[in-house]
Amino acid sequence: MRRIIGGGLSGLAAAVNFAKAGEKVELHEARKAVGEQFHANYQVLLKERPDMPWADSTAPAYLKRWGLEPEFTWRNAQKFVCCTPTRELTITMKQPLPLILRGGEGSLERGLAAEAEREGAKFHYKSRPKPQPGDVVATGSYRTDMAAFGAYYENSDFPRDQFLYMHDEKYSPRGWYLYIIPMDDDTIKVMNCCSRSHTKHVRRLLYKAVEERKVLRDIIDGAKPTGTVGGQGGAEFPRSAVRDGVYYTGEAAGFQDPWRGFGMNYAIESGVLAQRALSNGGNYDQMWKAQFRNRKKADIARRGIFALLGNRAFEMAMRKVKDGDTVDWEKMNLQGWRKSLVYNSFYAMEMVKKGIWDRW
Ligand SMILES: Cc1cc2nc3c(=O)[nH]c(=O)nc-3n(C[C@H](O)[C@H](O)[C@H](O)COP(=O)(O)OP(=O)(O)OC[C@H]3O[C@@H](n4cnc5c(N)ncnc54)[C@H](O)[C@@H]3O)c2cc1C
């Protein structure tokens, strides 16, 4: 019998794959159900690799590649209001960004749990067993390197296929960001993100931005928040994610994107890799290191670039973009030797900084 502790994306991805491999599996979740961790909110799913064709990067195609075929709510965002500290432009992304519903009915967690149950996995709720050798531990973040706070506002005017993305260090210090995603009802979610040393201000800074930035004030138009959402994440890539025979996955292992806090891909992929290692006798550490090497390096390097250059990094990236443009993010990125030089330097600097101060 395989045992998984924690019913977030990582634990659920492992559970579905154990069950599909014909193994008996039980999942223990501390809460009364899965999908209880968040109020309903859309989260951005990144491409597994930047060079991957769009057809392989839709939410269902990505999940299918990782052995997952859940029913859940998702949609694409293609139009952006992009805000630098000095400019606001509406742009269309060449490739849309998949948004996945997290939390509550229709969420990816609920879809994966239903799929796992159909395949024969057993669920134990309000259960927190002590990890034993051979267990998969997927209990989420154990440290705070970043925090996000969001408020929901009633708004039926904000286009449902649009997204707002703002880099302004006044509200999201050290190169973090604020965004708006329209929800399925007549609300929008305004979310602000910060890294450690600013995390306790993330809520205050969101409300300050809503008060001070005209673009936000015009959208929110005096409405009061109808609810809030938030959470924190921890990024600490370990030397080994197997300790005392226990396999750690997702944020419980420290797998998280230190640049933007986009940890869903890390969570799903590490859950499946742990299952494959246990079911087929593979080396989990080698597997996740191979899978995450390039992404982790790019995420750490970009955290360094944005932490140091902040607004200037985003202004620089956006300098040639005009209102109404269609934008291909990959082409805007540095290429070739310039990219290697800049990324390698910032990666090295960021790792030194992390080694000394233990923060990104
Ligand atoms: C507000 C917010 C917005 C985000 N937006 C994005 C985004 O846009 N894109 C993106 O890619 N990522 C985003 N993330 C990050 C992403 O949600 C996480 O990285 C990912 O969900 C981590 O999955 P996980 O399975 O490792 O852990 P979790 O999702 O944290 O799941 C852990 C589970 O374990 C359970 N648990 C905890 N302790 C125990 C125990 N002792 N015993 C049993 N069960 C236990 C918890 O109840 C929970 O269900 C966001 C995070 C937050 C907080």
Coordinates of C-alpha atoms in Angstrom, one line a residue, residues 61-323:
A61 CA -2.5 18.7 -22.7
Y62 CA 0.0 19.5 -20.0
L63 CA -1.8 17.4 -17.4
K64 CA -2.3 14.5 -19.8
R65 CA 1.4 14.3 -20.3
W66 CA 1.7 13.9 -16.6
G67 CA -0.9 11.0 -16.5
L68 CA -3.8 13.3 -15.4
E69 CA -7.1 13.6 -17.1
P70 CA -9.3 15.4 -14.5
E71 CA -12.5 17.4 -15.1
F72 CA -11.9 20.9 -13.9
T73 CA -12.4 24.6 -14.8
W74 CA -9.8 26.4 -16.7
R75 CA -9.6 29.1 -19.3
N76 CA -7.1 31.1 -21.3
A77 CA -6.1 34.7 -20.8
Q78 CA -4.7 36.4 -23.9
K79 CA -5.4 40.1 -23.5
F80 CA -3.4 42.0 -20.9
V81 CA -3.4 45.5 -19.5
C82 CA 0.3 45.7 -18.8
C83 CA 1.3 48.4 -16.3
T84 CA 4.8 49.6 -15.7
P85 CA 5.3 52.4 -13.1
T86 CA 4.9 55.0 -15.9
R87 CA 2.8 53.3 -18.7
E88 CA -0.3 51.3 -19.2
L89 CA -0.7 49.3 -22.4
T90 CA -3.2 46.8 -23.7
I91 CA -1.5 44.0 -25.4
T92 CA -2.4 40.6 -26.8
M93 CA -0.2 37.7 -26.1
K94 CA 0.8 35.6 -29.1
Q95 CA 0.2 32.5 -27.0
P96 CA -2.5 32.6 -24.4
L97 CA -1.8 31.8 -20.7
P98 CA -3.8 29.0 -19.2
L99 CA -5.6 29.9 -16.0
I100 CA -6.6 27.0 -13.7
L101 CA -9.3 27.2 -11.0
R102 CA -8.0 26.4 -7.6
G103 CA -10.2 25.9 -4.5
G104 CA -13.7 24.7 -4.2
E105 CA -16.2 23.3 -6.8
G106 CA -14.7 22.8 -10.2
S107 CA -11.1 23.3 -9.0
L108 CA -8.2 21.2 -10.3
E109 CA -7.9 19.7 -6.8
R110 CA -11.5 18.4 -6.8
G111 CA -11.1 17.1 -10.3
L112 CA -7.9 15.2 -9.5
A113 CA -9.4 13.8 -6.3
A114 CA -12.4 12.5 -8.3
E115 CA -10.0 11.0 -10.9
A116 CA -8.0 9.3 -8.1
E117 CA -11.1 7.9 -6.5
R118 CA -12.3 6.5 -9.8
E119 CA -9.0 4.8 -10.2
G120 CA -9.4 3.2 -6.8
A121 CA -7.4 5.6 -4.4
K122 CA -8.7 5.8 -0.8
F123 CA -9.0 9.2 0.9
H124 CA -8.7 9.9 4.7
Y125 CA -9.7 13.4 5.7
K126 CA -8.8 15.2 8.9
S127 CA -5.9 12.8 9.0
R128 CA -2.2 13.8 9.7
P129 CA -0.2 10.6 10.1
K130 CA 3.5 10.7 11.0
P131 CA 5.6 10.0 7.9
Q132 CA 7.1 6.5 7.6
P133 CA 9.8 5.4 5.1
G134 CA 8.3 4.9 1.7
D135 CA 5.6 7.6 2.2
V136 CA 5.2 10.6 -0.1
V137 CA 4.9 13.8 1.9
A138 CA 3.2 16.6 0.0
T139 CA 2.1 18.8 2.8
G140 CA 2.9 22.2 1.2
S141 CA 5.2 25.0 2.2
Y142 CA 7.2 24.8 5.4
R143 CA 8.9 28.2 5.1
T144 CA 7.9 31.7 3.9
D145 CA 9.9 33.2 1.1
M146 CA 7.0 34.9 -0.6
A147 CA 3.4 35.9 0.2
A148 CA 0.4 36.8 -1.9
F149 CA -2.7 38.6 -0.7
G150 CA -5.8 39.2 -2.9
A151 CA -9.1 40.9 -2.6
Y152 CA -12.3 40.3 -4.6
Y153 CA -14.3 43.2 -5.8
E154 CA -17.7 43.2 -7.6
N155 CA -17.1 44.2 -11.2
S156 CA -19.0 43.2 -14.3
D157 CA -17.3 45.7 -16.7
F158 CA -13.8 44.3 -16.6
P159 CA -13.6 42.1 -19.8
R160 CA -13.8 38.4 -18.8
D161 CA -11.0 37.5 -21.3
Q162 CA -8.6 40.2 -19.9
F163 CA -5.9 40.2 -17.3
L164 CA -4.0 43.1 -15.7
Y165 CA -0.4 42.7 -14.8
M166 CA 1.5 45.5 -12.9
H167 CA 5.1 45.9 -11.9
D168 CA 5.5 48.8 -9.6
E169 CA 8.0 48.5 -6.7
K170 CA 6.1 51.0 -4.7
Y171 CA 3.4 48.3 -4.1
S172 CA 5.2 45.1 -4.9
P173 CA 8.8 45.7 -3.7
R174 CA 11.9 44.0 -5.1
G175 CA 10.5 43.2 -8.5
W176 CA 7.3 41.5 -7.5
Y177 CA 3.9 42.1 -9.1
L178 CA 0.2 42.8 -8.8
Y179 CA -2.4 41.4 -11.1
I180 CA -6.2 41.3 -11.7
I181 CA -8.0 38.2 -12.9
P182 CA -11.7 38.2 -13.6
M183 CA -13.6 35.4 -11.9
D184 CA -16.6 33.5 -13.3
D185 CA -19.2 35.5 -11.3
D186 CA -19.2 39.3 -11.5
T187 CA -16.1 39.7 -9.4
I188 CA -12.5 40.4 -10.1
K189 CA -9.5 39.2 -8.0
V190 CA -6.8 41.8 -7.3
M191 CA -3.7 40.1 -6.0
N192 CA -0.4 41.5 -4.8
C193 CA 2.8 39.5 -4.2
C194 CA 6.0 40.3 -2.2
S195 CA 9.0 38.3 -1.0
R196 CA 10.3 37.9 2.5
S197 CA 11.0 41.1 4.5
H198 CA 8.0 42.7 2.8
T199 CA 5.5 39.8 3.2
K200 CA 3.9 41.4 6.3
H201 CA 3.1 44.5 4.2
V202 CA 1.6 42.7 1.2
R203 CA -2.0 43.4 2.2
R204 CA -1.5 47.1 3.1
L205 CA 0.4 47.6 -0.2
L206 CA -2.4 46.1 -2.2
Y207 CA -5.0 48.5 -0.7
K208 CA -2.5 51.4 -1.2
A209 CA -2.1 50.5 -4.9
V210 CA -5.9 50.3 -5.3
E211 CA -6.1 53.8 -3.7
E212 CA -3.2 55.4 -5.5
R213 CA -2.9 53.9 -9.0
K214 CA -5.5 55.5 -11.3
V215 CA -5.8 52.4 -13.5
L216 CA -6.8 50.3 -10.5
R217 CA -9.0 53.0 -9.0
D218 CA -10.9 53.3 -12.3
I219 CA -11.4 49.6 -12.5
I220 CA -12.5 49.1 -8.8
D221 CA -14.5 52.3 -8.9
G222 CA -15.0 52.7 -5.1
A223 CA -16.3 49.1 -4.6
K224 CA -15.5 47.4 -1.3
P225 CA -13.8 44.0 -1.2
T226 CA -16.3 41.1 -1.0
G227 CA -13.7 38.6 0.2
T228 CA -10.0 38.0 0.4
V229 CA -7.5 35.2 -0.4
G230 CA -3.9 34.7 0.4
G231 CA -1.1 32.4 1.3
Q232 CA 2.6 32.0 1.3
G233 CA 5.2 29.9 -0.4
G234 CA 8.7 28.6 0.3
A235 CA 11.5 28.0 -2.2
E236 CA 14.4 25.9 -1.0
F237 CA 15.7 23.4 -3.6
P238 CA 17.2 20.6 -1.5
R239 CA 20.2 18.5 -2.1
S240 CA 18.0 15.5 -1.7
A241 CA 14.2 15.3 -1.5
V242 CA 14.4 11.8 0.1
R243 CA 15.0 11.9 3.8
D244 CA 14.8 8.9 6.1
G245 CA 13.2 7.0 3.2
V246 CA 10.4 9.6 3.0
Y247 CA 9.8 11.2 -0.5
Y248 CA 9.1 14.9 -0.3
T249 CA 7.2 16.6 -3.2
G250 CA 5.9 20.0 -4.2
E251 CA 6.4 22.8 -1.7
A252 CA 7.0 20.2 1.1
A253 CA 10.3 19.5 -0.7
G254 CA 11.0 23.2 -1.2
F255 CA 10.1 23.1 -4.9
Q256 CA 8.7 26.6 -5.7
D257 CA 9.5 29.3 -8.2
P258 CA 11.4 32.0 -6.3
W259 CA 10.8 34.6 -9.1
R260 CA 6.9 34.6 -9.2
G261 CA 5.7 32.0 -6.8
F262 CA 4.3 29.9 -9.6
G263 CA 4.7 26.5 -8.0
M264 CA 2.0 24.4 -9.7
N265 CA 4.2 22.9 -12.3
Y266 CA 6.8 22.0 -9.7
A267 CA 4.1 20.5 -7.5
I268 CA 2.5 18.3 -10.2
E269 CA 5.7 17.2 -11.8
S270 CA 7.5 16.3 -8.5
G271 CA 4.4 14.3 -7.3
V272 CA 4.4 12.2 -10.5
L273 CA 8.2 11.8 -10.5
A274 CA 8.1 10.5 -6.9
Q275 CA 5.4 8.0 -7.9
R276 CA 7.4 6.9 -10.9
A277 CA 10.5 6.5 -8.8
L278 CA 8.7 4.4 -6.2
S279 CA 6.7 2.3 -8.6
N280 CA 9.5 1.6 -11.0
G281 CA 12.5 1.8 -8.7
G282 CA 14.0 5.0 -10.2
N283 CA 16.2 7.6 -8.5
Y284 CA 13.8 10.4 -7.5
D285 CA 16.6 12.9 -6.8
Q286 CA 18.1 12.4 -10.3
M287 CA 14.7 12.6 -11.9
W288 CA 13.6 15.9 -10.3
K289 CA 17.0 17.5 -10.8
A290 CA 16.9 16.6 -14.5
Q291 CA 13.4 17.9 -14.9
F292 CA 13.8 21.2 -13.0
R293 CA 17.4 22.1 -13.8
N294 CA 16.8 24.7 -16.5
R295 CA 13.6 26.1 -15.1
K296 CA 15.0 26.4 -11.6
K297 CA 18.1 28.2 -12.9
A298 CA 16.0 30.6 -15.0
D299 CA 13.6 31.3 -12.1
I300 CA 16.5 32.0 -9.7
A301 CA 18.3 34.2 -12.2
R302 CA 15.2 36.2 -12.9
R303 CA 14.5 36.7 -9.2
G304 CA 18.0 38.1 -9.0
I305 CA 17.5 40.4 -12.0
F306 CA 14.1 41.7 -10.8
A307 CA 15.3 42.0 -7.1
L308 CA 18.2 44.2 -8.2
L309 CA 16.7 46.1 -11.1
G310 CA 13.1 46.1 -10.1
N311 CA 11.0 48.5 -12.2
R312 CA 13.9 49.0 -14.6
A313 CA 13.9 45.3 -15.5
F314 CA 10.3 45.4 -16.6
E315 CA 10.5 48.8 -18.2
M316 CA 13.5 47.5 -20.2
A317 CA 11.6 44.4 -21.2
M318 CA 8.6 46.5 -22.3
R319 CA 10.5 49.3 -23.9
K320 CA 9.7 48.4 -27.5
V321 CA 6.1 47.4 -26.9
K322 CA 3.3 49.7 -27.9
D323 CA -0.3 49.8 -27.0

